[in-house]
Coordinates of C-alpha atoms in Angstrom, one line a residue:
Chain A
M1 CA 0.0 0.0 0.0
K2 CA 1.3 3.3 -1.0
M3 CA 1.0 6.4 1.3
N4 CA -0.3 9.6 -0.3
Q5 CA 2.8 11.6 0.6
Q6 CA 1.2 14.9 -0.5
L7 CA -1.8 14.5 1.7
Y8 CA 0.3 13.4 4.7
L9 CA 2.5 16.4 4.2
K10 CA -0.5 18.7 4.1
R11 CA -1.9 17.2 7.3
R12 CA 1.4 17.6 9.1
I13 CA 1.8 21.2 8.0
T14 CA -1.8 22.0 9.2
S15 CA -1.1 20.4 12.5
L16 CA 2.2 22.3 12.8
L17 CA 0.6 25.6 12.0
G18 CA -2.2 24.9 14.5
L19 CA 0.3 24.1 17.3
A20 CA 2.4 27.1 16.4
F21 CA -0.7 29.3 16.7
S22 CA -1.5 27.8 20.1
M23 CA 2.0 28.4 21.3
T24 CA 1.8 32.0 20.0
A25 CA -1.4 32.5 21.9
M26 CA 0.2 31.2 25.1
A27 CA 3.1 33.5 24.5
I28 CA 0.8 36.5 24.1
G29 CA -1.0 35.7 27.3
L30 CA 2.2 35.5 29.2
A31 CA 3.6 38.6 27.5
V32 CA 0.6 40.6 28.6
L33 CA 1.0 39.5 32.2
L34 CA 4.7 40.3 32.2
W35 CA 4.1 43.6 30.4
I36 CA 1.5 44.7 32.9
L37 CA 3.8 43.8 35.8
Y38 CA 6.7 45.6 34.2
V39 CA 4.6 48.7 33.6
L40 CA 3.4 48.6 37.2
F41 CA 6.8 48.2 38.7
S42 CA 8.6 50.8 36.5
N43 CA 5.9 53.4 37.1
G44 CA 4.9 52.5 40.7
L45 CA 8.3 52.0 42.3
S46 CA 9.4 55.6 41.8
A47 CA 6.4 56.8 43.8
L48 CA 7.0 54.4 46.7
D49 CA 8.6 56.5 49.4
G50 CA 8.1 57.2 53.1
H51 CA 5.4 59.8 52.4
L52 CA 3.1 57.1 50.8
L53 CA 2.2 55.7 54.1
T54 CA 2.5 58.8 56.3
S55 CA 0.7 61.6 54.3
D56 CA -2.8 61.7 53.0
T57 CA -4.0 62.3 49.4
P58 CA -3.0 65.8 48.3
A59 CA -5.4 68.6 47.4
P60 CA -5.5 69.7 43.8
G61 CA -2.4 71.6 42.9
T62 CA -0.4 70.8 46.0
E63 CA 2.9 68.9 45.8
G64 CA 3.7 65.5 47.3
G65 CA 1.2 63.6 49.3
G66 CA 0.6 60.0 50.0
L67 CA -2.1 57.4 50.2
R68 CA -2.4 56.9 54.0
N69 CA -6.1 57.7 54.2
A70 CA -6.9 55.5 51.1
I71 CA -4.9 52.6 52.4
V72 CA -6.5 52.7 55.9
G73 CA -10.0 53.2 54.3
S74 CA -9.5 50.2 52.0
L75 CA -8.3 48.0 54.9
M76 CA -11.3 49.0 57.0
I77 CA -13.9 48.5 54.2
V78 CA -12.4 45.2 53.1
G79 CA -11.9 44.1 56.7
L80 CA -15.6 44.7 57.6
T81 CA -16.6 43.0 54.4
V82 CA -14.6 39.9 55.4
L83 CA -16.1 39.9 58.9
V84 CA -19.7 40.0 57.5
A85 CA -19.3 37.9 54.4
T86 CA -17.2 35.0 56.0
P87 CA -19.9 33.6 58.3
I88 CA -22.7 34.1 55.8
G89 CA -20.7 32.5 53.0
I90 CA -19.5 29.6 55.1
L91 CA -22.9 28.8 56.6
A92 CA -24.7 29.1 53.3
G93 CA -22.0 26.8 51.8
I94 CA -22.7 24.3 54.5
Y95 CA -26.4 24.4 53.8
L96 CA -25.8 23.7 50.1
T97 CA -23.6 20.7 50.8
E98 CA -25.2 19.2 53.9
Y99 CA -28.9 19.9 53.4
G100 CA -29.3 21.1 49.8
D101 CA -28.6 18.0 47.8
E102 CA -32.1 17.3 46.5
S103 CA -34.1 20.5 47.0
K104 CA -34.9 22.7 44.0
T105 CA -34.3 25.9 46.0
A106 CA -30.7 24.8 46.7
E107 CA -30.2 24.1 43.0
L108 CA -31.6 27.5 42.1
T109 CA -29.4 29.2 44.8
R110 CA -26.3 27.5 43.3
F111 CA -27.2 28.7 39.9
V112 CA -27.9 32.2 40.9
T113 CA -24.7 32.3 43.0
D114 CA -22.7 31.3 40.0
I115 CA -24.2 34.1 38.0
M116 CA -23.7 36.7 40.8
L117 CA -20.0 35.8 40.6
S118 CA -19.8 37.4 37.2
A119 CA -22.6 40.0 37.4
P120 CA -21.5 43.5 36.4
S121 CA -20.1 45.0 39.6
I122 CA -21.2 48.5 38.8
V123 CA -24.8 47.4 38.9
L124 CA -24.3 46.0 42.5
G125 CA -23.0 49.5 43.3
L126 CA -26.2 51.1 41.9
F127 CA -28.3 48.6 44.0
V128 CA -26.5 49.4 47.2
Y129 CA -26.8 53.1 46.4
A130 CA -30.5 52.7 46.1
I131 CA -30.9 50.8 49.4
A132 CA -28.1 52.1 51.6
V133 CA -27.1 55.6 50.4
A134 CA -30.3 57.1 49.1
T135 CA -32.3 56.0 52.1
V136 CA -29.7 57.1 54.7
G137 CA -28.8 60.3 52.9
N138 CA -25.0 60.0 52.7
F139 CA -22.3 57.9 51.2
S140 CA -20.6 55.7 53.8
G141 CA -17.9 53.1 54.3
Y142 CA -20.7 50.7 55.5
A143 CA -22.4 51.0 52.1
G144 CA -19.1 50.2 50.5
S145 CA -18.7 47.1 52.6
L146 CA -22.2 46.0 51.8
A147 CA -21.5 46.4 48.0
L148 CA -18.3 44.3 48.3
S149 CA -20.1 41.7 50.4
L150 CA -22.4 41.1 47.5
I151 CA -19.3 40.0 45.6
A152 CA -17.5 38.2 48.4
V153 CA -20.4 36.1 49.7
P154 CA -20.9 34.1 46.4
V155 CA -17.2 33.5 46.2
I156 CA -16.9 32.1 49.7
M157 CA -20.2 30.2 49.4
R158 CA -19.2 28.3 46.3
T159 CA -15.6 27.5 47.4
T160 CA -16.9 26.3 50.8
E161 CA -19.4 24.1 49.1
N162 CA -16.9 22.6 46.7
M163 CA -14.4 22.0 49.5
L164 CA -16.9 20.4 51.8
R165 CA -17.9 18.1 48.9
L166 CA -14.3 16.8 48.9
V167 CA -14.7 15.6 52.5
P168 CA -15.3 11.8 52.4
G169 CA -18.8 10.7 53.4
S170 CA -17.4 8.1 55.7
L171 CA -16.1 10.8 58.0
R172 CA -19.6 12.2 58.4
E173 CA -21.1 8.7 58.9
A174 CA -18.5 7.9 61.5
A175 CA -19.5 11.1 63.4
F176 CA -23.2 10.3 63.1
A177 CA -22.6 6.8 64.4
L178 CA -21.0 8.3 67.5
G179 CA -24.3 10.1 68.0
A180 CA -23.1 13.6 67.1
P181 CA -25.9 16.0 66.0
R182 CA -25.9 17.3 62.6
W183 CA -24.7 20.8 63.4
K184 CA -21.7 19.4 65.3
V185 CA -20.9 17.2 62.4
S186 CA -21.1 20.1 59.9
T187 CA -19.0 22.5 62.0
F188 CA -16.6 20.4 64.0
I189 CA -16.0 17.6 61.6
T190 CA -16.5 18.4 57.9
L191 CA -15.8 22.1 58.1
R192 CA -12.6 21.4 60.1
A193 CA -11.6 18.7 57.6
A194 CA -12.0 21.2 54.8
K195 CA -10.4 24.1 56.7
S196 CA -7.5 24.8 54.3
G197 CA -9.9 24.7 51.3
V198 CA -12.2 27.1 52.9
M199 CA -9.2 29.4 53.7
T200 CA -8.4 29.3 50.0
G201 CA -11.9 30.6 49.3
L202 CA -11.5 33.4 51.8
L203 CA -8.2 34.5 50.4
L204 CA -9.6 34.4 46.8
A205 CA -12.6 36.5 48.0
V206 CA -10.3 39.1 49.6
A207 CA -8.2 39.2 46.5
R208 CA -11.3 39.7 44.4
I209 CA -12.8 42.5 46.4
S210 CA -9.6 44.4 47.1
G211 CA -9.3 45.5 43.5
E212 CA -13.0 46.2 42.8
T213 CA -13.6 49.8 41.9
A214 CA -17.0 50.0 40.3
P215 CA -19.1 49.0 43.4
L216 CA -17.3 51.6 45.6
L217 CA -17.8 54.6 43.3
F218 CA -21.4 55.3 44.4
T219 CA -21.2 53.8 47.9
A220 CA -18.0 54.6 49.8
L221 CA -17.3 57.5 47.4
N222 CA -14.0 59.1 48.4
N223 CA -12.7 61.3 51.1
Q224 CA -9.7 63.7 50.7
F225 CA -9.0 63.5 54.5
F226 CA -8.1 60.8 56.9
S227 CA -11.2 59.3 58.5
T228 CA -12.0 56.1 60.3
N229 CA -15.7 56.9 60.6
M230 CA -17.4 54.2 58.5
G231 CA -20.7 56.1 58.7
A232 CA -19.2 58.8 56.4
P233 CA -17.7 58.8 52.9
M234 CA -14.4 57.0 53.1
A235 CA -11.2 57.2 51.0
N236 CA -10.3 53.9 49.4
L237 CA -7.5 52.8 47.1
P238 CA -9.4 51.8 44.0
V239 CA -11.5 55.0 43.8
V240 CA -8.5 57.2 44.5
I241 CA -6.6 55.4 41.7
F242 CA -9.6 56.0 39.3
Q243 CA -9.7 59.7 40.1
F244 CA -6.0 60.3 40.2
A245 CA -5.2 58.4 37.0
M246 CA -7.6 60.6 35.0
S247 CA -6.3 63.8 36.6
P248 CA -4.0 66.4 35.0
Y249 CA -1.6 66.6 38.0
D250 CA 1.7 64.8 37.8
N251 CA 1.9 63.9 41.5
W252 CA -1.7 62.5 41.4
V253 CA -0.9 60.3 38.4
R254 CA 2.3 59.1 40.2
L255 CA 0.3 58.3 43.3
A256 CA -2.2 56.4 41.2
W257 CA 0.6 54.2 39.9
A258 CA 1.9 53.6 43.4
G259 CA -1.6 52.6 44.5
A260 CA -2.0 50.4 41.4
L261 CA 1.3 48.6 42.2
L262 CA 0.2 48.2 45.8
I263 CA -3.2 46.7 44.9
T264 CA -1.9 44.4 42.2
F265 CA 0.9 43.2 44.4
T266 CA -1.5 42.4 47.2
V267 CA -4.0 40.7 44.9
L268 CA -1.4 38.5 43.3
V269 CA 0.2 37.6 46.6
L270 CA -3.2 36.6 48.0
N271 CA -3.8 34.5 44.9
I272 CA -0.5 32.7 45.2
L273 CA -1.0 32.2 48.9
A274 CA -4.4 30.7 48.2
R275 CA -2.9 28.2 45.8
V276 CA -0.1 27.2 48.3
F277 CA -2.7 26.6 50.9
F278 CA -4.8 24.4 48.7
R279 CA -1.9 22.5 47.4
E280 CA -0.7 21.7 50.9
K281 CA -4.2 20.3 51.6
V282 CA -4.2 18.1 48.5
S283 CA -0.8 16.7 49.2
A284 CA -1.4 16.1 52.9
Chain B
M1 CA -31.5 12.8 53.4
S2 CA -31.2 9.2 54.5
L3 CA -28.9 9.7 57.4
G4 CA -31.1 12.3 59.0
S5 CA -34.2 10.2 58.8
V6 CA -32.4 7.2 60.3
M7 CA -31.3 9.4 63.2
S8 CA -34.7 10.8 63.9
S9 CA -36.4 7.4 63.8
N10 CA -33.8 6.3 66.3
I11 CA -34.7 9.1 68.6
R12 CA -38.4 8.1 68.4
S13 CA -37.6 4.5 69.3
F14 CA -35.6 5.8 72.3
Q15 CA -38.7 7.5 73.6
E16 CA -40.8 4.4 73.2
S17 CA -38.5 2.1 75.1
D18 CA -37.9 4.0 78.3
Q19 CA -36.5 1.0 80.2
V20 CA -33.4 0.7 77.9
V21 CA -32.6 4.4 77.5
S22 CA -32.5 6.8 80.5
K23 CA -34.6 10.0 80.6
D24 CA -31.4 12.1 80.4
M25 CA -30.5 10.6 77.1
V26 CA -33.9 11.4 75.7
A27 CA -33.5 15.0 76.9
I28 CA -30.1 15.3 75.2
A29 CA -31.4 13.8 72.0
N30 CA -34.4 16.2 72.1
K31 CA -32.1 19.2 72.7
Q32 CA -29.9 18.2 69.8
R33 CA -32.9 17.9 67.6
I34 CA -33.9 21.5 68.4
Q35 CA -30.3 22.6 67.8
D36 CA -30.2 20.8 64.5
F37 CA -33.5 22.4 63.5
F38 CA -32.1 25.9 64.2
F39 CA -28.9 25.1 62.5
H40 CA -30.8 23.9 59.4
R41 CA -33.0 27.0 59.3
V42 CA -30.1 29.5 59.9
T43 CA -27.9 28.1 57.2
Q44 CA -30.9 27.9 54.9
A45 CA -31.7 31.6 55.6
F46 CA -28.2 32.6 54.7
S47 CA -28.2 30.7 51.5
L48 CA -31.5 32.3 50.6
L49 CA -29.9 35.7 51.0
V50 CA -28.4 35.3 47.6
L51 CA -31.8 34.8 46.0
M52 CA -33.2 37.8 48.0
A53 CA -30.3 39.9 46.8
L54 CA -31.1 39.0 43.2
L55 CA -34.7 39.9 43.6
G56 CA -33.7 43.1 45.5
I57 CA -31.4 44.2 42.6
I58 CA -34.1 43.6 40.0
I59 CA -36.8 45.4 41.9
S60 CA -34.8 48.3 43.2
L61 CA -33.3 49.0 39.8
F62 CA -36.7 48.8 38.1
V63 CA -38.4 51.0 40.6
N64 CA -35.8 53.7 40.3
A65 CA -35.8 53.4 36.5
W66 CA -39.6 53.6 36.2
P67 CA -39.9 57.3 35.4
T68 CA -37.6 56.8 32.4
F69 CA -39.4 53.7 31.2
Q70 CA -42.7 55.5 31.7
K71 CA -41.7 58.6 29.7
F72 CA -39.8 57.0 26.8
G73 CA -41.3 53.5 26.7
F74 CA -39.8 50.9 24.3
H75 CA -38.6 53.8 22.2
F76 CA -35.9 54.3 24.8
L77 CA -34.0 51.3 23.5
A78 CA -33.6 52.5 20.0
H79 CA -33.5 56.3 20.6
V80 CA -30.2 57.9 19.5
E81 CA -29.9 60.9 21.8
W82 CA -28.3 61.8 25.1
D83 CA -29.2 65.3 25.9
I84 CA -28.9 66.0 29.6
V85 CA -29.9 69.7 29.4
N86 CA -33.2 69.0 27.6
E87 CA -33.7 65.7 29.4
D88 CA -34.0 63.7 26.2
F89 CA -32.4 60.3 26.6
G90 CA -32.0 57.1 24.6
A91 CA -30.0 54.0 25.3
A92 CA -29.0 53.2 21.8
I93 CA -25.6 54.9 21.9
A94 CA -24.5 53.2 25.1
I95 CA -25.9 49.8 23.9
V96 CA -24.1 50.0 20.6
G97 CA -20.8 50.9 22.4
T98 CA -21.2 48.1 24.9
V99 CA -22.1 45.5 22.3
A100 CA -19.4 46.6 19.8
S101 CA -16.6 46.7 22.3
A102 CA -17.6 43.3 23.8
T103 CA -17.9 41.8 20.3
I104 CA -14.4 43.0 19.3
A105 CA -13.1 41.7 22.6
L106 CA -14.5 38.2 21.9
L107 CA -13.3 38.2 18.3
I108 CA -9.8 38.6 19.6
A109 CA -9.9 36.7 22.9
V110 CA -11.7 33.6 21.7
P111 CA -9.1 32.3 19.2
L112 CA -6.3 33.2 21.6
A113 CA -8.1 31.5 24.5
F114 CA -8.6 28.5 22.4
G115 CA -4.9 28.5 21.5
V116 CA -3.9 28.8 25.2
A117 CA -6.3 26.0 26.2
V118 CA -5.0 23.7 23.4
F119 CA -1.4 24.4 24.4
L120 CA -2.1 23.7 28.1
T121 CA -3.9 20.5 27.5
E122 CA -2.1 19.0 24.5
T123 CA 1.4 20.2 23.8
C124 CA 2.7 21.7 27.0
P125 CA 5.2 19.5 28.9
V126 CA 3.6 18.2 32.1
W127 CA 6.0 20.0 34.4
L128 CA 5.2 23.3 32.8
R129 CA 1.4 22.9 32.9
R130 CA 1.0 24.0 36.5
P131 CA 3.1 27.2 36.4
L132 CA 1.8 28.3 33.0
G133 CA -1.8 27.5 34.1
T134 CA -1.3 29.5 37.3
S135 CA 0.1 32.5 35.4
I136 CA -3.0 32.6 33.2
E137 CA -5.1 32.4 36.3
L138 CA -3.1 35.3 37.8
L139 CA -3.8 37.3 34.7
A140 CA -7.5 36.8 35.5
A141 CA -6.9 38.0 39.0
V142 CA -5.4 41.4 38.0
P143 CA -8.0 44.0 39.0
S144 CA -9.8 45.6 36.0
I145 CA -8.8 49.1 37.0
I146 CA -5.2 48.0 36.3
Y147 CA -6.2 47.0 32.8
G148 CA -7.8 50.4 32.5
M149 CA -4.6 52.3 33.5
F150 CA -2.5 50.0 31.4
G151 CA -4.8 50.8 28.4
L152 CA -4.8 54.5 29.0
F153 CA -1.1 55.1 29.7
V154 CA 0.7 52.4 27.8
F155 CA -1.5 50.7 25.2
A156 CA -3.3 53.7 23.8
P157 CA -0.2 55.7 22.7
L158 CA 1.4 52.6 21.1
F159 CA -1.9 51.7 19.5
A160 CA -2.3 55.2 18.0
D161 CA 1.2 55.2 16.5
Y162 CA 1.7 51.7 15.4
I163 CA -1.8 50.4 14.6
Q164 CA -4.3 53.2 14.0
V165 CA -2.1 55.3 11.7
P166 CA -0.9 52.5 9.4
L167 CA -4.4 50.9 9.3
Q168 CA -6.0 54.2 8.3
K169 CA -3.3 54.7 5.6
I170 CA -3.8 51.3 4.1
L171 CA -7.5 50.7 4.6
G172 CA -8.9 54.2 5.2
G173 CA -9.2 54.9 1.4
M174 CA -10.9 51.6 0.5
P175 CA -14.5 51.6 -0.6
L176 CA -17.1 49.9 1.6
V177 CA -14.8 49.4 4.6
G178 CA -12.8 52.6 4.5
F179 CA -15.3 54.4 6.8
L180 CA -14.5 51.9 9.6
F181 CA -11.0 53.3 9.9
G182 CA -11.8 57.0 9.7
G183 CA -11.6 59.6 12.5
A184 CA -8.9 60.8 14.9
T185 CA -6.1 58.5 15.7
N186 CA -5.5 59.3 19.3
G187 CA -5.5 55.8 20.6
M188 CA -8.9 55.9 22.3
G189 CA -12.1 54.5 20.9
I190 CA -14.2 51.4 20.4
L191 CA -11.5 49.3 18.9
A192 CA -8.9 50.2 21.6
A193 CA -11.5 49.4 24.3
G194 CA -12.3 46.1 22.6
I195 CA -8.6 45.1 22.6
V196 CA -8.0 46.0 26.2
L197 CA -11.2 44.1 27.1
A198 CA -9.8 41.1 25.1
F199 CA -6.7 41.0 27.3
M200 CA -9.0 41.0 30.3
V201 CA -11.5 38.3 29.1
L202 CA -8.8 36.0 27.6
P203 CA -7.9 34.3 30.9
F204 CA -11.5 33.6 31.9
V205 CA -12.4 32.0 28.6
A206 CA -9.1 30.1 28.5
A207 CA -9.6 28.7 32.0
V208 CA -13.1 27.3 31.1
M209 CA -11.9 25.9 27.8
R210 CA -8.9 24.2 29.5
D211 CA -11.2 22.7 32.2
V212 CA -13.7 21.2 29.6
F213 CA -10.9 20.0 27.3
E214 CA -9.6 18.0 30.2
I215 CA -13.0 16.3 30.5
T216 CA -12.5 14.5 27.2
P217 CA -12.0 10.9 28.0
P218 CA -8.4 9.9 27.3
I219 CA -9.6 6.8 25.5
L220 CA -11.2 8.9 22.7
R221 CA -8.0 10.9 22.3
E222 CA -5.8 7.8 22.3
S223 CA -8.1 6.1 19.8
A224 CA -7.8 9.0 17.4
Y225 CA -4.0 9.1 17.8
G226 CA -4.0 5.4 17.2
L227 CA -5.8 5.9 13.9
G228 CA -3.0 8.2 12.9
C229 CA -4.5 11.6 13.5
T230 CA -2.2 14.6 14.0
T231 CA -2.5 16.6 17.2
W232 CA -4.4 19.3 15.4
E233 CA -6.9 16.8 14.0
V234 CA -7.4 15.3 17.4
V235 CA -8.2 18.8 18.8
R236 CA -10.4 19.8 15.9
Q237 CA -12.3 16.6 15.3
V238 CA -12.4 14.8 18.7
V239 CA -11.8 17.2 21.6
L240 CA -13.7 20.2 20.2
P241 CA -16.9 18.3 19.1
Y242 CA -16.9 16.5 22.4
T243 CA -16.6 19.6 24.5
Q244 CA -18.7 21.9 22.2
K245 CA -21.2 22.9 24.9
G246 CA -18.6 23.7 27.5
V247 CA -16.6 25.8 25.0
I248 CA -19.7 27.8 24.0
G249 CA -20.4 28.2 27.7
G250 CA -16.9 29.6 28.3
I251 CA -17.3 32.0 25.4
M252 CA -20.6 33.3 26.8
L253 CA -19.1 33.6 30.2
G254 CA -16.5 35.8 28.6
L255 CA -19.2 37.8 26.8
G256 CA -21.0 38.3 30.1
R257 CA -17.8 39.7 31.7
A258 CA -17.0 41.9 28.7
L259 CA -20.5 43.4 28.6
G260 CA -20.5 44.4 32.3
E261 CA -16.9 45.5 32.6
T262 CA -16.6 49.1 33.8
M263 CA -13.0 50.1 34.6
A264 CA -11.1 48.6 31.7
V265 CA -13.5 50.2 29.3
T266 CA -14.0 53.6 30.9
F267 CA -10.3 54.5 30.6
V268 CA -10.0 53.9 26.9
I269 CA -13.4 54.1 25.1
G270 CA -13.3 57.9 25.0
N271 CA -16.5 58.5 26.8
A272 CA -18.3 60.5 24.1
N273 CA -22.1 60.4 24.0
R274 CA -22.3 60.2 20.2
M275 CA -23.1 57.3 18.0
P276 CA -19.7 55.9 16.9
T277 CA -19.2 56.1 13.2
S278 CA -15.9 54.1 12.9
L279 CA -13.8 51.6 14.8
F280 CA -11.6 54.5 15.9
S281 CA -14.3 56.9 17.0
P282 CA -14.8 57.5 20.7
G283 CA -18.0 56.0 22.1
T284 CA -19.3 54.9 25.5
S285 CA -20.7 51.8 27.1
I286 CA -23.5 51.4 29.6
A287 CA -21.1 50.7 32.5
S288 CA -18.9 53.7 31.7
V289 CA -21.8 56.1 31.4
L290 CA -22.8 55.0 34.9
A291 CA -19.3 55.4 36.2
N292 CA -18.9 58.9 34.7
E293 CA -22.3 60.5 35.2
F294 CA -24.0 58.9 38.2
G295 CA -22.2 61.3 40.6
E296 CA -23.9 64.4 39.3
A297 CA -27.1 63.0 37.9
E298 CA -30.5 64.4 39.0
A299 CA -34.2 63.8 38.3
L300 CA -34.8 62.1 35.0
H301 CA -31.1 61.8 34.2
F302 CA -30.8 59.9 37.5
S303 CA -33.6 57.5 36.7
T304 CA -32.3 57.0 33.2
L305 CA -29.0 55.8 34.6
F306 CA -30.9 53.3 36.6
A307 CA -32.7 52.3 33.5
L308 CA -29.4 51.7 31.8
G309 CA -28.2 49.7 34.8
F310 CA -31.4 47.6 34.7
L311 CA -30.9 46.9 31.0
L312 CA -27.2 45.9 31.6
F313 CA -28.1 43.6 34.5
V314 CA -30.9 41.9 32.5
I315 CA -28.7 41.4 29.4
T316 CA -25.7 40.0 31.3
F317 CA -28.0 37.9 33.5
V318 CA -29.4 36.2 30.4
V319 CA -26.0 35.7 28.8
L320 CA -24.5 34.3 32.0
A321 CA -27.4 32.1 32.7
M322 CA -27.1 30.6 29.2
A323 CA -23.4 30.2 29.7
K324 CA -23.9 28.4 33.0
M325 CA -26.5 26.0 31.5
M326 CA -24.1 25.2 28.7
I327 CA -21.3 24.4 31.1
L328 CA -23.5 22.4 33.4
R329 CA -24.6 20.3 30.4
A330 CA -21.1 19.8 29.3
E331 CA -20.2 18.6 32.8
K332 CA -23.2 16.2 32.9
A333 CA -22.0 14.6 29.8
K334 CA -18.9 13.6 31.7
G335 CA -21.2 11.7 34.0
N336 CA -21.0 13.6 37.2

């Protein structure tokens, strides 16, 4: 039997071209990541100095300045969000795994949660404006936390659920056989067994919300001064970056880059930490 | 659930045979049943919060948007006007900008994401899979405002000099398509926003594609290789048909993201409330109109912005729901 050399050559060339394309695509993806990191470091490092942490955001037209109020504001808003969203997300995740296997509501909740994960975050900001800013009469750090919780809860909920599902059923059965009530089995046995996985979800949620800008625009707004009052408008890094990057002042743009570097660095470190956590769990 | 029912029937039998089980044990069992009941209801209430949030979003946006819907009716969707002074609003300009930039983003991101997924599942050496996969996931984690700044300060100037000007020179004079490349070449505009969005959406789509490609049973792949297929033929004729639904789901997930993205778009789209006439002309998207104008909006302008938000939420919800259903079906095919 004779091989059709021409056809064979054509197929091999097609395959080669296809694989070359896929390698190029991968290279482009990596190049974009490295390019963004390079840009951030080259622009942001120059603005990283002692003033960044000790002075507040400068008024228009004044020299220097730092990001102290924005950093503190961001930490407080994200911190409160974590405090609120963690118990809600974990308990809801427990419900979905331990009770919600067959019910239609649980299935619907799962579906809606997955959609909320990708819902346009600016619309969440609008919603919180309508319920927590328009009704109270002023922008506030609390409203900002509420908006971020709407993003954090679904993340924590779904990862908790997925991690609890990895816990072997025999562990639950052993606990039940010893006479443990359901709530104890869910909290002291399965949740503890899935601890590092749940931690991963928490870290990913923090990473996700620390860079979110759109939901804070109409909720926490911004504040030029240092303030720890969460009932009032609050400075926060993403909104400061947004305003400063679009401004005509050189020192504002420089501060925007410093903030961008700070946020990206935090987010990437949190992501890598989350992966390390999860890998330890899998190998253990 | 079976375990729970076994437990509760045990407790009932405890109460019936008082001689074997002491009163204390019954008391403890009853206490635990009450605790379990509360635990069940509390966790359930928390999980229902998500559904309530969804309902709350739809209702509150609609209520706030009502004056606009009432005044303009369905005409609002197709009306090309954005006149704040005379309070004459239409959603067409923002809708066109949103859809155009998201479409451009997908046209660029989908082939690239497909390439990345093929590389990660087929040709990449095993020891490199994890680090390369992680770096694509890290690209997905970069906050969107960073893409926006990157687009504004780094990408737009390069785009103007090395892409817009040559494209306009070569294609601008051509009949039929020439108008697409007209206008100012300052780096901003629909096309620039689409490209920056593409960078942002690429990792999301690639991650879903990679995950569904891995679902393909090895035996199918190996059979195809055994018949003498080249790698590309295996991907095109075995893996892709098998994972079709998941791939479409991944693309729609990317579409949902691209439609609702605010920051990456706002920085580079140009923010002009005019109907874009070419790929280079500045435009606006629903999300960026909201980001730019909500702060100083009043009366009808205010409710019109809510109307835009409502539209955006409904559109992305439908797209994401379809994406989710496609991905679910693809996973079911795996036999989960």
